[in-house]
PDB file of N, CA and C in Angstrom:
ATOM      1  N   UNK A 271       0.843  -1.166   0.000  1.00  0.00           N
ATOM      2  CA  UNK A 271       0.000   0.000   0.000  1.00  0.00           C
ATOM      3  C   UNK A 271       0.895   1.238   0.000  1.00  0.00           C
ATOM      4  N   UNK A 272       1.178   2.255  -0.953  1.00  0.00           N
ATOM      5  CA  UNK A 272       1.731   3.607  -1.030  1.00  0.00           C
ATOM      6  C   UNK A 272       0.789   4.710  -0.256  1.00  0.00           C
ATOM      7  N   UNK A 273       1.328   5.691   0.269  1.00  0.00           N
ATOM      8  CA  UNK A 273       0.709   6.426   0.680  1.00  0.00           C
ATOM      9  C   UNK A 273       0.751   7.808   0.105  1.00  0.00           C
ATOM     10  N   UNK A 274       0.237   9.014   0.133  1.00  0.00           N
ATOM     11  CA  UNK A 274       0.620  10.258  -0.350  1.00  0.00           C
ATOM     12  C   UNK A 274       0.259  10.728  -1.640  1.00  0.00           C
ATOM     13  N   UNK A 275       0.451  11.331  -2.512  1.00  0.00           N
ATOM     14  CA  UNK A 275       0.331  11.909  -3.734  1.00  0.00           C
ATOM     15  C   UNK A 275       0.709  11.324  -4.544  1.00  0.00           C
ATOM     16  N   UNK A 276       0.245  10.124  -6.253  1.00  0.00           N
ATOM     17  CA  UNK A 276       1.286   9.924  -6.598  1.00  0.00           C
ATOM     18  C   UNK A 276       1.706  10.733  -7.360  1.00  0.00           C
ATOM     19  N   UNK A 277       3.419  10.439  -7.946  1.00  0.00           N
ATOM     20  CA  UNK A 277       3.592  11.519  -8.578  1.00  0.00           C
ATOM     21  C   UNK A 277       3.104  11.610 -10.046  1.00  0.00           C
ATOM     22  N   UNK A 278       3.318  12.890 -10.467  1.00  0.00           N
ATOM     23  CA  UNK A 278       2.870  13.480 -11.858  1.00  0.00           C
ATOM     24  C   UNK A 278       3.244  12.829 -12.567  1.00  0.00           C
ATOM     25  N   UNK A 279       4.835  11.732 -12.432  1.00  0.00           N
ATOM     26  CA  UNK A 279       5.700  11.586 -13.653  1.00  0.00           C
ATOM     27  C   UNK A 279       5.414   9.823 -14.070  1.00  0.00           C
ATOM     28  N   UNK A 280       4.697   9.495 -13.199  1.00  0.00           N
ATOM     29  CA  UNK A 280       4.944   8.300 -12.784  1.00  0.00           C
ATOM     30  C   UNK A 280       3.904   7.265 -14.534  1.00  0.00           C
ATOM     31  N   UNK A 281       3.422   8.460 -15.015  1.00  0.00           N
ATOM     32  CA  UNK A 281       2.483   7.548 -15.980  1.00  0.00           C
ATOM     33  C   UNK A 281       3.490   8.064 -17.109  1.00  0.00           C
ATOM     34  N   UNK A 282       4.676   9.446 -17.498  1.00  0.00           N
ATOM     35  CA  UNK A 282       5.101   9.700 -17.747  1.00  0.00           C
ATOM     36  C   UNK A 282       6.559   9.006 -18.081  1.00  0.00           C
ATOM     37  N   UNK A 283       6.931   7.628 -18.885  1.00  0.00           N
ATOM     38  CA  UNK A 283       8.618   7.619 -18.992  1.00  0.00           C
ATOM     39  C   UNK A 283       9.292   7.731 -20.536  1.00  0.00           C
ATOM     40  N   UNK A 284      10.135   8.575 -20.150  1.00  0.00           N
ATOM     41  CA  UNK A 284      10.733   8.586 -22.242  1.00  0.00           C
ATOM     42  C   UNK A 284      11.564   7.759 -22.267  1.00  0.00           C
ATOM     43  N   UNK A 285      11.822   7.409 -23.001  1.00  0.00           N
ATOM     44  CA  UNK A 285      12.833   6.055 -23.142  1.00  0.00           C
ATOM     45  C   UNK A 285      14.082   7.247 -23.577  1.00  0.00           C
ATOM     46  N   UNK A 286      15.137   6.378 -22.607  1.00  0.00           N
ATOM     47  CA  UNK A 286      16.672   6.895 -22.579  1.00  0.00           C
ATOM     48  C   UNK A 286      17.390   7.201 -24.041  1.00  0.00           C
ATOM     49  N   UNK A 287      17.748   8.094 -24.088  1.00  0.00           N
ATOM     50  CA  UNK A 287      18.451   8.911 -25.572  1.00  0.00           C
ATOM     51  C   UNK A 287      19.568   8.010 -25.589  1.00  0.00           C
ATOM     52  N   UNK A 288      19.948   7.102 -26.621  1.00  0.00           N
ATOM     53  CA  UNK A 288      20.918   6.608 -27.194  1.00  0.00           C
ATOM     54  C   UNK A 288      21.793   7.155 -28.047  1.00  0.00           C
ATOM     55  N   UNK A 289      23.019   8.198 -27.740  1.00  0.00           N
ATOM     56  CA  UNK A 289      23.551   9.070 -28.827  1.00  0.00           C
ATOM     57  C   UNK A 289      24.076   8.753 -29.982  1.00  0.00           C
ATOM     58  N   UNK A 290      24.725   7.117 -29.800  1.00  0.00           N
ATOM     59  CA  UNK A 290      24.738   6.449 -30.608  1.00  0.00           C
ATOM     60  C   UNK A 290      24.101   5.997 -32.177  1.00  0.00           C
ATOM     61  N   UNK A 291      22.518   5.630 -31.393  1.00  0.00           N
ATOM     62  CA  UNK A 291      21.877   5.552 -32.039  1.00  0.00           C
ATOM     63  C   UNK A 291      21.426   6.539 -33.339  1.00  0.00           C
ATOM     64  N   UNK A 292      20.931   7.449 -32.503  1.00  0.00           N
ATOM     65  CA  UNK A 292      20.816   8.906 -33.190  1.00  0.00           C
ATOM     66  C   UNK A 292      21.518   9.323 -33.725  1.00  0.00           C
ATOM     67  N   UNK A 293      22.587   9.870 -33.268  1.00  0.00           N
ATOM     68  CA  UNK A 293      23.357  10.686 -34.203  1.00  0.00           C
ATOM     69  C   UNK A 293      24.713   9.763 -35.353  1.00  0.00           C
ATOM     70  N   UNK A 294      24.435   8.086 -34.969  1.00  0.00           N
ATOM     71  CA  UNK A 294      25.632   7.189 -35.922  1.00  0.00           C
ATOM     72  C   UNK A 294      24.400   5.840 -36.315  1.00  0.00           C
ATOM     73  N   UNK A 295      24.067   6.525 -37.552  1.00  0.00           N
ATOM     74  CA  UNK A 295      23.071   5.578 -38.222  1.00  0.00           C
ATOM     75  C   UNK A 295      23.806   4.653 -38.940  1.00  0.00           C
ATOM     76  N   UNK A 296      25.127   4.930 -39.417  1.00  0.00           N
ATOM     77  CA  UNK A 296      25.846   3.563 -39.895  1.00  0.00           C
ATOM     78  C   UNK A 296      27.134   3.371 -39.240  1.00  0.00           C
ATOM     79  N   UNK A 297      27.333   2.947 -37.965  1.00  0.00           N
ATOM     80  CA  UNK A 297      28.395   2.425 -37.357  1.00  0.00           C
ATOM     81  C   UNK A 297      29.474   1.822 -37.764  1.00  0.00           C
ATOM     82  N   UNK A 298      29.510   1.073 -39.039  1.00  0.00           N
ATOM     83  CA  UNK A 298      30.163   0.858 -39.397  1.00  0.00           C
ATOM     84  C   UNK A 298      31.499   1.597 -40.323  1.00  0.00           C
ATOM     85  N   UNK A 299      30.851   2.519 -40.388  1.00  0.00           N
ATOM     86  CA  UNK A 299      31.525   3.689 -41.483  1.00  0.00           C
ATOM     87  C   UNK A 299      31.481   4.603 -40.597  1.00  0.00           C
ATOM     88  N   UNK A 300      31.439   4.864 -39.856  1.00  0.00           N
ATOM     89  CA  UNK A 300      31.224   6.217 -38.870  1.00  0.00           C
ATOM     90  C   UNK A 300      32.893   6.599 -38.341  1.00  0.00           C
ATOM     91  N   UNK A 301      33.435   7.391 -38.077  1.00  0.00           N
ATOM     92  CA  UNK A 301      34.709   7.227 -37.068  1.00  0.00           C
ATOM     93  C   UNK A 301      34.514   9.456 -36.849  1.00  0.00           C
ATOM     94  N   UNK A 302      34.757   9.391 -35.476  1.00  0.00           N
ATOM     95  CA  UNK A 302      34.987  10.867 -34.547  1.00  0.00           C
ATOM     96  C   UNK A 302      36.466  10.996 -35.004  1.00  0.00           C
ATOM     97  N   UNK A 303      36.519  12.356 -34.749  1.00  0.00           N
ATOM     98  CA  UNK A 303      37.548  13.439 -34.941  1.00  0.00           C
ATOM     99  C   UNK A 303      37.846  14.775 -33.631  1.00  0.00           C
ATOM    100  N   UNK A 304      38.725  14.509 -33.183  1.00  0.00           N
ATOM    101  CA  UNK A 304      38.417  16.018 -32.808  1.00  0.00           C
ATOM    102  C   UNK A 304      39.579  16.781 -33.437  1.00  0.00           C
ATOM    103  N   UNK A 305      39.028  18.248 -32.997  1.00  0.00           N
ATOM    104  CA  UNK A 305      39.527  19.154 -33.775  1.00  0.00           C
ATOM    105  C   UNK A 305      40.918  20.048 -33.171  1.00  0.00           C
ATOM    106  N   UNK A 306      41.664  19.712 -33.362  1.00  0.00           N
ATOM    107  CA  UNK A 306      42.544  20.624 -33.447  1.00  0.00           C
ATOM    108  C   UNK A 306      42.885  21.959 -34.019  1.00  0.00           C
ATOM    109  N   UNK A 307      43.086  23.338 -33.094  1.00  0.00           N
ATOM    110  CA  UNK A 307      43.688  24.561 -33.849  1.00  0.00           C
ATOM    111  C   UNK A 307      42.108  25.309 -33.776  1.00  0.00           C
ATOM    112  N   UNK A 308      42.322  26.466 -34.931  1.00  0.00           N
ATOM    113  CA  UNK A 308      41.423  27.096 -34.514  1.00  0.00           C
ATOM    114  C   UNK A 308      41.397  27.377 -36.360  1.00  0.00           C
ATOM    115  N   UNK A 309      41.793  26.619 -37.353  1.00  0.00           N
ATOM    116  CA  UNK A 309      41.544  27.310 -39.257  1.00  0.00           C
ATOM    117  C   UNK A 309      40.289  26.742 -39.602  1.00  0.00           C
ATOM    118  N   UNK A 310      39.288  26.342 -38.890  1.00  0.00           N
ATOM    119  CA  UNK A 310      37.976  25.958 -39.356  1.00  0.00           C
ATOM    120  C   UNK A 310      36.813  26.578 -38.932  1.00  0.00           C
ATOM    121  N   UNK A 311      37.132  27.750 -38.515  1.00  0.00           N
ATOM    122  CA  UNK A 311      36.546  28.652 -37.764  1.00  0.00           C
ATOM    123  C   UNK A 311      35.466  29.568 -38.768  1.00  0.00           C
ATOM    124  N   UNK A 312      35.736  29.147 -40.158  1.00  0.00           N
ATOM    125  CA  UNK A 312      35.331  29.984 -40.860  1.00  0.00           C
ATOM    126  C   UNK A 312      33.868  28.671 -41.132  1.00  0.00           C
ATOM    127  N   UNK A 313      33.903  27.295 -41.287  1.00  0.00           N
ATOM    128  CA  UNK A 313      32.723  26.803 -41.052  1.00  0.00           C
ATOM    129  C   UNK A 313      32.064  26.202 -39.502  1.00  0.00           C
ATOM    130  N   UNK A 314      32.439  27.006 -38.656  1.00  0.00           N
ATOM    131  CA  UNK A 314      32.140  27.329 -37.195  1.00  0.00           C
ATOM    132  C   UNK A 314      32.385  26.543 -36.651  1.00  0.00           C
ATOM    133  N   UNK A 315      33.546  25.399 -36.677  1.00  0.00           N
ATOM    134  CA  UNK A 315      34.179  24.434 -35.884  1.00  0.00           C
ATOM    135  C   UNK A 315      35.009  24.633 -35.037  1.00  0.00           C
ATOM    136  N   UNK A 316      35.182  24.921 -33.780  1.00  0.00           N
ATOM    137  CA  UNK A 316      36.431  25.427 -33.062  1.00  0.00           C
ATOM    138  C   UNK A 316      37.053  24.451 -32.220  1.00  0.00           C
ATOM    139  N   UNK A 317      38.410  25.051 -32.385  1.00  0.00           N
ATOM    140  CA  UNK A 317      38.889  24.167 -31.244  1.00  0.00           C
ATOM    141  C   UNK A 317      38.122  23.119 -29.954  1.00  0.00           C
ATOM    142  N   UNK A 318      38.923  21.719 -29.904  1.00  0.00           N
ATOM    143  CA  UNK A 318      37.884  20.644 -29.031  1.00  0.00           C
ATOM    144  C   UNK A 318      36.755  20.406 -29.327  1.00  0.00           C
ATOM    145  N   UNK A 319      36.265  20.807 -30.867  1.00  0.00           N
ATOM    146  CA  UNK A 319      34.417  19.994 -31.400  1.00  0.00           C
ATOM    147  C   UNK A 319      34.890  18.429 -31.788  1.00  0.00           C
ATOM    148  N   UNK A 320      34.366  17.867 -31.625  1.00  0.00           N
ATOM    149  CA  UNK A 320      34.460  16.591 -32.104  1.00  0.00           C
ATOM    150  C   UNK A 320      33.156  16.519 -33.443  1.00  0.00           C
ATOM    151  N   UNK A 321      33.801  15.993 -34.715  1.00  0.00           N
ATOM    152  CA  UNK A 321      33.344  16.040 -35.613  1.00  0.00           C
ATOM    153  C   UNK A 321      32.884  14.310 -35.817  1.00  0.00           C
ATOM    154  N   UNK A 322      31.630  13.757 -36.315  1.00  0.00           N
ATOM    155  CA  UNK A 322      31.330  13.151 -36.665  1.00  0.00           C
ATOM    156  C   UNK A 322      31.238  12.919 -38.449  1.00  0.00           C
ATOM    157  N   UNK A 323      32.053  12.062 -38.963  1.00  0.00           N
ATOM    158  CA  UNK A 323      31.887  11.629 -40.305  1.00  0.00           C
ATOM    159  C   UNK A 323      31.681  10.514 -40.589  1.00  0.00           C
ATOM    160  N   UNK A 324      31.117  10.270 -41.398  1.00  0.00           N
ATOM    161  CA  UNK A 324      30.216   9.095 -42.169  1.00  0.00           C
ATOM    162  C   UNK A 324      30.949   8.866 -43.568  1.00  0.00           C
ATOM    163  N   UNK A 325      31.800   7.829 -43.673  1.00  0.00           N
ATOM    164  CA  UNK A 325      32.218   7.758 -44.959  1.00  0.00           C
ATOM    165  C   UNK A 325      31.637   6.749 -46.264  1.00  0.00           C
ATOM    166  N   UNK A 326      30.317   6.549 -45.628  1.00  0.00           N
ATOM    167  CA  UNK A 326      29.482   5.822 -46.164  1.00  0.00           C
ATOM    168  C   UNK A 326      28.286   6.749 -47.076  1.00  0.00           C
ATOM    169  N   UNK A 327      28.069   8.137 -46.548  1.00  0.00           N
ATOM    170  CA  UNK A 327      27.514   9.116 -46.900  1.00  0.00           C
ATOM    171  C   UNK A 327      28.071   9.914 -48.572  1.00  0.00           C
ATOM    172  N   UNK A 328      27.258   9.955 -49.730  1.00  0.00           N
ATOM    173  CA  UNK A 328      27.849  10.325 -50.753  1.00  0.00           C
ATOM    174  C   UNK A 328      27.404  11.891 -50.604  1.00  0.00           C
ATOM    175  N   UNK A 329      28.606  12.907 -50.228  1.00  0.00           N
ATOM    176  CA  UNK A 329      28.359  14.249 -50.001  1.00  0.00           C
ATOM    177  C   UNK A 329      27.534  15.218 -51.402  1.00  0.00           C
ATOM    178  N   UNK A 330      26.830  15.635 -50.562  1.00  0.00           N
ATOM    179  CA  UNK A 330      25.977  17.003 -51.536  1.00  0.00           C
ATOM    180  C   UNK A 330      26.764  17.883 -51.611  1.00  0.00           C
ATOM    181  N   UNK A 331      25.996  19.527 -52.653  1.00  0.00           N
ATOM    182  CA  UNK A 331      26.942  20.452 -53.124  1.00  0.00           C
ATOM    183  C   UNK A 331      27.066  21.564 -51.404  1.00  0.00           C
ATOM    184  N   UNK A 332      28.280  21.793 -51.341  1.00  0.00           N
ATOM    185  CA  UNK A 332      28.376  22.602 -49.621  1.00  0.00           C
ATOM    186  C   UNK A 332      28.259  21.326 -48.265  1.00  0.00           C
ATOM    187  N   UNK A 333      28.044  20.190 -48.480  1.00  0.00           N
ATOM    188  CA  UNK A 333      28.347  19.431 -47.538  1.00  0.00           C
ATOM    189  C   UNK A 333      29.981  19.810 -46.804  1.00  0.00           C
ATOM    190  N   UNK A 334      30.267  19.648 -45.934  1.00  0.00           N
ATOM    191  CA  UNK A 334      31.389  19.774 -45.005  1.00  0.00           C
ATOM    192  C   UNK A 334      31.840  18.389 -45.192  1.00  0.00           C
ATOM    193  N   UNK A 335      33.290  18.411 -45.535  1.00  0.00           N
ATOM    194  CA  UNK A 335      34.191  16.990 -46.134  1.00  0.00           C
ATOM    195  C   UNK A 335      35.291  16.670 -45.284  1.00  0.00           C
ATOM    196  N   UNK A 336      35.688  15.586 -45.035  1.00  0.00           N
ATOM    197  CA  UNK A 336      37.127  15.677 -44.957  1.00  0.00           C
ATOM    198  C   UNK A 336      37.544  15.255 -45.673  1.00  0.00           C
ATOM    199  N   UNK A 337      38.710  15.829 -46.403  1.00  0.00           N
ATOM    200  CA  UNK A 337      39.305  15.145 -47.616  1.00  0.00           C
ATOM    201  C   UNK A 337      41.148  15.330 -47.012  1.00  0.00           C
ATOM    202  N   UNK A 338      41.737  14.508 -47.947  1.00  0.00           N
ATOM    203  CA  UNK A 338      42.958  14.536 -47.685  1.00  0.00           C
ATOM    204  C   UNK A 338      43.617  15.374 -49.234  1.00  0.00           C
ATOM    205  N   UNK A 339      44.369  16.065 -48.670  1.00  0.00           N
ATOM    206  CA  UNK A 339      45.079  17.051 -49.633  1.00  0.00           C
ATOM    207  C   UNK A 339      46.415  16.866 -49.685  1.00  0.00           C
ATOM    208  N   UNK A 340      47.124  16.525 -50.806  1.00  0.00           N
ATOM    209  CA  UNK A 340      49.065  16.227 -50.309  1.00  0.00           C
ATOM    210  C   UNK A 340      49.497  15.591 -49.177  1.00  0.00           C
ATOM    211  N   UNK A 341      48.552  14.575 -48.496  1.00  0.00           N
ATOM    212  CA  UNK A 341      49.048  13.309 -47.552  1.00  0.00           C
ATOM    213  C   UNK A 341      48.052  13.855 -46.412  1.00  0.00           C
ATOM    214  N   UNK A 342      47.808  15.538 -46.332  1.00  0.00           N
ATOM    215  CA  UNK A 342      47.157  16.044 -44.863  1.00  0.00           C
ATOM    216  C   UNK A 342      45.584  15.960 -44.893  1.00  0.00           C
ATOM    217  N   UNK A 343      45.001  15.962 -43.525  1.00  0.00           N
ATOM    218  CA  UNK A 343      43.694  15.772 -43.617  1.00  0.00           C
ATOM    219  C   UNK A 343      43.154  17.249 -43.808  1.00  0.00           C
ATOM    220  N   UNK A 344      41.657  17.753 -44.182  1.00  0.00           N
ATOM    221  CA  UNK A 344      41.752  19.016 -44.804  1.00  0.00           C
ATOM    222  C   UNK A 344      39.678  19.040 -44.393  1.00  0.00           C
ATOM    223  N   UNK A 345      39.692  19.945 -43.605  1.00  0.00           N
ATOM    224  CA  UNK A 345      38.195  19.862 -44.079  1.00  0.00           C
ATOM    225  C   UNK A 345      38.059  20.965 -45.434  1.00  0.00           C
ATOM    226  N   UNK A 346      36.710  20.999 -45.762  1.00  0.00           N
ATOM    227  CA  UNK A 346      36.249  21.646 -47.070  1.00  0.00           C
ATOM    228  C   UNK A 346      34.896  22.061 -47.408  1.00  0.00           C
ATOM    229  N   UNK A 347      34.420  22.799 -48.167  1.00  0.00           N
ATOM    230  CA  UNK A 347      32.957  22.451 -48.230  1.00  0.00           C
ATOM    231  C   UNK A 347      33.499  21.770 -49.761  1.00  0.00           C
ATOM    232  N   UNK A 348      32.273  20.869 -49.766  1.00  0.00           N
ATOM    233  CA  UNK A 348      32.319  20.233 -51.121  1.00  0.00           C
ATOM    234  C   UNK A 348      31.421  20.467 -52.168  1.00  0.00           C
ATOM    235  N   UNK A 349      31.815  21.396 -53.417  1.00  0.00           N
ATOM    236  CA  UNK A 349      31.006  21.231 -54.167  1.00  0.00           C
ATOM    237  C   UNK A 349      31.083  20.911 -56.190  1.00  0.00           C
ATOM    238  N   UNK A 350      30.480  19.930 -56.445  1.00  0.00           N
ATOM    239  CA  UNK A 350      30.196  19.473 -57.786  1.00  0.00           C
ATOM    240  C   UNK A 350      30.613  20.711 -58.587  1.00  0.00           C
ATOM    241  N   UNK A 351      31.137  20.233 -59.797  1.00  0.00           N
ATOM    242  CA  UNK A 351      32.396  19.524 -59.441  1.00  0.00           C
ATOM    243  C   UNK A 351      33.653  19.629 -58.815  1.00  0.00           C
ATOM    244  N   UNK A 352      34.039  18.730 -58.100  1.00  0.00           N
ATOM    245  CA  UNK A 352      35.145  19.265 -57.191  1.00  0.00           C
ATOM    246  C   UNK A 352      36.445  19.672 -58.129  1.00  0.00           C
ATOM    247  N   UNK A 353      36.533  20.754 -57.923  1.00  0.00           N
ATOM    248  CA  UNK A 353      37.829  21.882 -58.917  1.00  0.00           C
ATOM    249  C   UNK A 353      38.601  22.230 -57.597  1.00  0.00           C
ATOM    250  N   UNK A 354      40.110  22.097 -58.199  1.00  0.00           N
ATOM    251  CA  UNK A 354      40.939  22.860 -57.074  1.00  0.00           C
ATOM    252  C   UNK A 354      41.469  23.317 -57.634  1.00  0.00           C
ATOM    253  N   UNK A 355      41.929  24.305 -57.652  1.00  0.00           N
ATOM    254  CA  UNK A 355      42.995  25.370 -57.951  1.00  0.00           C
ATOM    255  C   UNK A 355      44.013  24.803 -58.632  1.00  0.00           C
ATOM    256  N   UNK A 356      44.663  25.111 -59.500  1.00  0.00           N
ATOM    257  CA  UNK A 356      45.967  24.801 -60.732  1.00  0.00           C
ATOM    258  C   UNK A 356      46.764  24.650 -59.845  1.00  0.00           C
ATOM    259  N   UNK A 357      47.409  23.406 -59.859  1.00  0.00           N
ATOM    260  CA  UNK A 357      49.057  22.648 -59.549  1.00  0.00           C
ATOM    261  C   UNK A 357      48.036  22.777 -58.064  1.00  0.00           C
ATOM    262  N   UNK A 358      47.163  22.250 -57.225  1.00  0.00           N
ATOM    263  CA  UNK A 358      46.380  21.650 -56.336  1.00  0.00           C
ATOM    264  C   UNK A 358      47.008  20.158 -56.036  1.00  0.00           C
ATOM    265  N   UNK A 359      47.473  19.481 -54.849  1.00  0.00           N
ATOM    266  CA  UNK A 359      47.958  18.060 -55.633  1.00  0.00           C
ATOM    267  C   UNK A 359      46.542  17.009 -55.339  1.00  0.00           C
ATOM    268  N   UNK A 360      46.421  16.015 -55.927  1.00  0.00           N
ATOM    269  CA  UNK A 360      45.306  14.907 -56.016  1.00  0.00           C
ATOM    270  C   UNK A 360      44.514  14.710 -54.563  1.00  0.00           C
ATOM    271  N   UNK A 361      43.238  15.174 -54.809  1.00  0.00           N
ATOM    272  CA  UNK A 361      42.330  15.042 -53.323  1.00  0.00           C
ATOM    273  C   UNK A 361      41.521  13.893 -53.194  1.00  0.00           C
ATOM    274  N   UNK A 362      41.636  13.167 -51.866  1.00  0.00           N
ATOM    275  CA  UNK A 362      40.491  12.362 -51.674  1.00  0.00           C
ATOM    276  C   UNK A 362      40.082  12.556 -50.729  1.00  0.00           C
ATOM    277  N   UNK A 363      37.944  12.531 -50.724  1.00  0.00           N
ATOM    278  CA  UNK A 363      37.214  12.808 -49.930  1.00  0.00           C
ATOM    279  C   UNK A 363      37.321  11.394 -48.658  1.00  0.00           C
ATOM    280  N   UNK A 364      37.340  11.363 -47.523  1.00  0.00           N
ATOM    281  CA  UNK A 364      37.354  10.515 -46.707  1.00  0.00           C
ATOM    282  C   UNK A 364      36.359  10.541 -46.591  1.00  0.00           C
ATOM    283  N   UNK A 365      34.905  11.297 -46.049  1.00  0.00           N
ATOM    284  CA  UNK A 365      33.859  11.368 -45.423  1.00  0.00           C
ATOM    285  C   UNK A 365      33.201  12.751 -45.803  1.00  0.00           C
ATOM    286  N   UNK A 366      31.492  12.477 -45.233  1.00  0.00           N
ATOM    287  CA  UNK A 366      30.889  13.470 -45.089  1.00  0.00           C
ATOM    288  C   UNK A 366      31.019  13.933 -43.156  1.00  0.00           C
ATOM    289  N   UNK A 367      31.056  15.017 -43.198  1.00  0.00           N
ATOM    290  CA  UNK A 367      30.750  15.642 -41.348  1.00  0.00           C
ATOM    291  C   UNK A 367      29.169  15.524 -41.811  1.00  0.00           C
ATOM    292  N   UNK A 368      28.533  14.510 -40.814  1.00  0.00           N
ATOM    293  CA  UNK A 368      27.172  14.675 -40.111  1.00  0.00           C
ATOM    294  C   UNK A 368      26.950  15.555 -38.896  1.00  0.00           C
ATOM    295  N   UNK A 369      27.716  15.481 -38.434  1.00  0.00           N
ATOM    296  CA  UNK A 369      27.451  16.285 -37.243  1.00  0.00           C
ATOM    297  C   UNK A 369      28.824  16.907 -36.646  1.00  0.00           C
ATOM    298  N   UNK A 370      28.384  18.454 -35.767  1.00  0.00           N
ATOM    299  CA  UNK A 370      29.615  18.553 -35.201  1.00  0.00           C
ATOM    300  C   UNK A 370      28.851  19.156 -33.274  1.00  0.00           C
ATOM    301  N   UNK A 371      29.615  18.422 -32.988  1.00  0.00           N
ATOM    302  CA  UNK A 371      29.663  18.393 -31.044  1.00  0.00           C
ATOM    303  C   UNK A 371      30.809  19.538 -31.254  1.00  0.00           C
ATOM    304  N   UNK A 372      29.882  20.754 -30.749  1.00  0.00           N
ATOM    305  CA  UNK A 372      30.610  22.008 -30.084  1.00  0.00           C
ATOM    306  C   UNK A 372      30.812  21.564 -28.264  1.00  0.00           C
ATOM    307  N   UNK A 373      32.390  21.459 -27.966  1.00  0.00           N
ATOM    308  CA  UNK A 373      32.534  21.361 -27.101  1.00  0.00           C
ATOM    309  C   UNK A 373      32.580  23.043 -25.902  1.00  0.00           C
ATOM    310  N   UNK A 374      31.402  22.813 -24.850  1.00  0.00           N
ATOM    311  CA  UNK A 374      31.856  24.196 -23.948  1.00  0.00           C
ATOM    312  C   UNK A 374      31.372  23.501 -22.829  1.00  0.00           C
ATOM    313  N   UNK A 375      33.124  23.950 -22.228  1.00  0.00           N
ATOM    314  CA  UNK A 375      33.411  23.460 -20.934  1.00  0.00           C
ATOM    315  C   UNK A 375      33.017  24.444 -19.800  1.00  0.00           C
ATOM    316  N   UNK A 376      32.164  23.966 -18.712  1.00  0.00           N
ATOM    317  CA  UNK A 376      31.929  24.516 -17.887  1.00  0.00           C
ATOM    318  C   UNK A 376      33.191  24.781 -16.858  1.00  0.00           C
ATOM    319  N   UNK A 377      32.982  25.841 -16.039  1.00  0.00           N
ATOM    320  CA  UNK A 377      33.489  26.355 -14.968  1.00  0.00           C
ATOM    321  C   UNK A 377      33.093  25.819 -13.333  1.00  0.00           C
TER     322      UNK A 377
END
């Protein structure tokens, strides 16, 4: 036998957020990044975001890429057709960024 009020929440339960789930729909192709430096600032990535890419994802025109440029990793926006600049050396796209985790650290 309970006694008292019950509570409000009690007919109320959400089922637990799996971030996993949600935000890495193909696990298998999925791999995190974080970010180093502060030159991606111009597509609002800053220092300590951890970037989610999907290299299973075939990127649209302005999708956010990582591609590798002359051996280095490089983000980009990507767009059809991909043109680089004369004497550019040979690019490959690794992934699309699905998502980016802005990291802010509390005090």
């Amino acid at each position: 036998m309970t006694t008292g009020f019950p509570s409000p929440a009690q007919y109320y339960r959400e089922k637990n957020i799996n971030l996993n789930e949600y935000l890495v729909p193909h696990p298998e192709s999925t791999f995190f990044m974080r970010v180093k430096g502060s030159s991606y600032e111009e597509f609002e990535v800053y220092k300590d975001d951890v970037l989610i890419i999907d290299r299973s994802c075939v990127p649209k025109d302005y999708d956010l890429v990582l591609a590798i440029v002359d051996g280095r990793r490089r983000l980009m926006r990507y767009r059809r057709p991909l043109v680089f600049r004369e004497g550019d050396p040979a690019t490959e796209i690794w992934g699309t960024v699905t998502c980016v985790i802005h990291i802010k650290r509390l005090s």
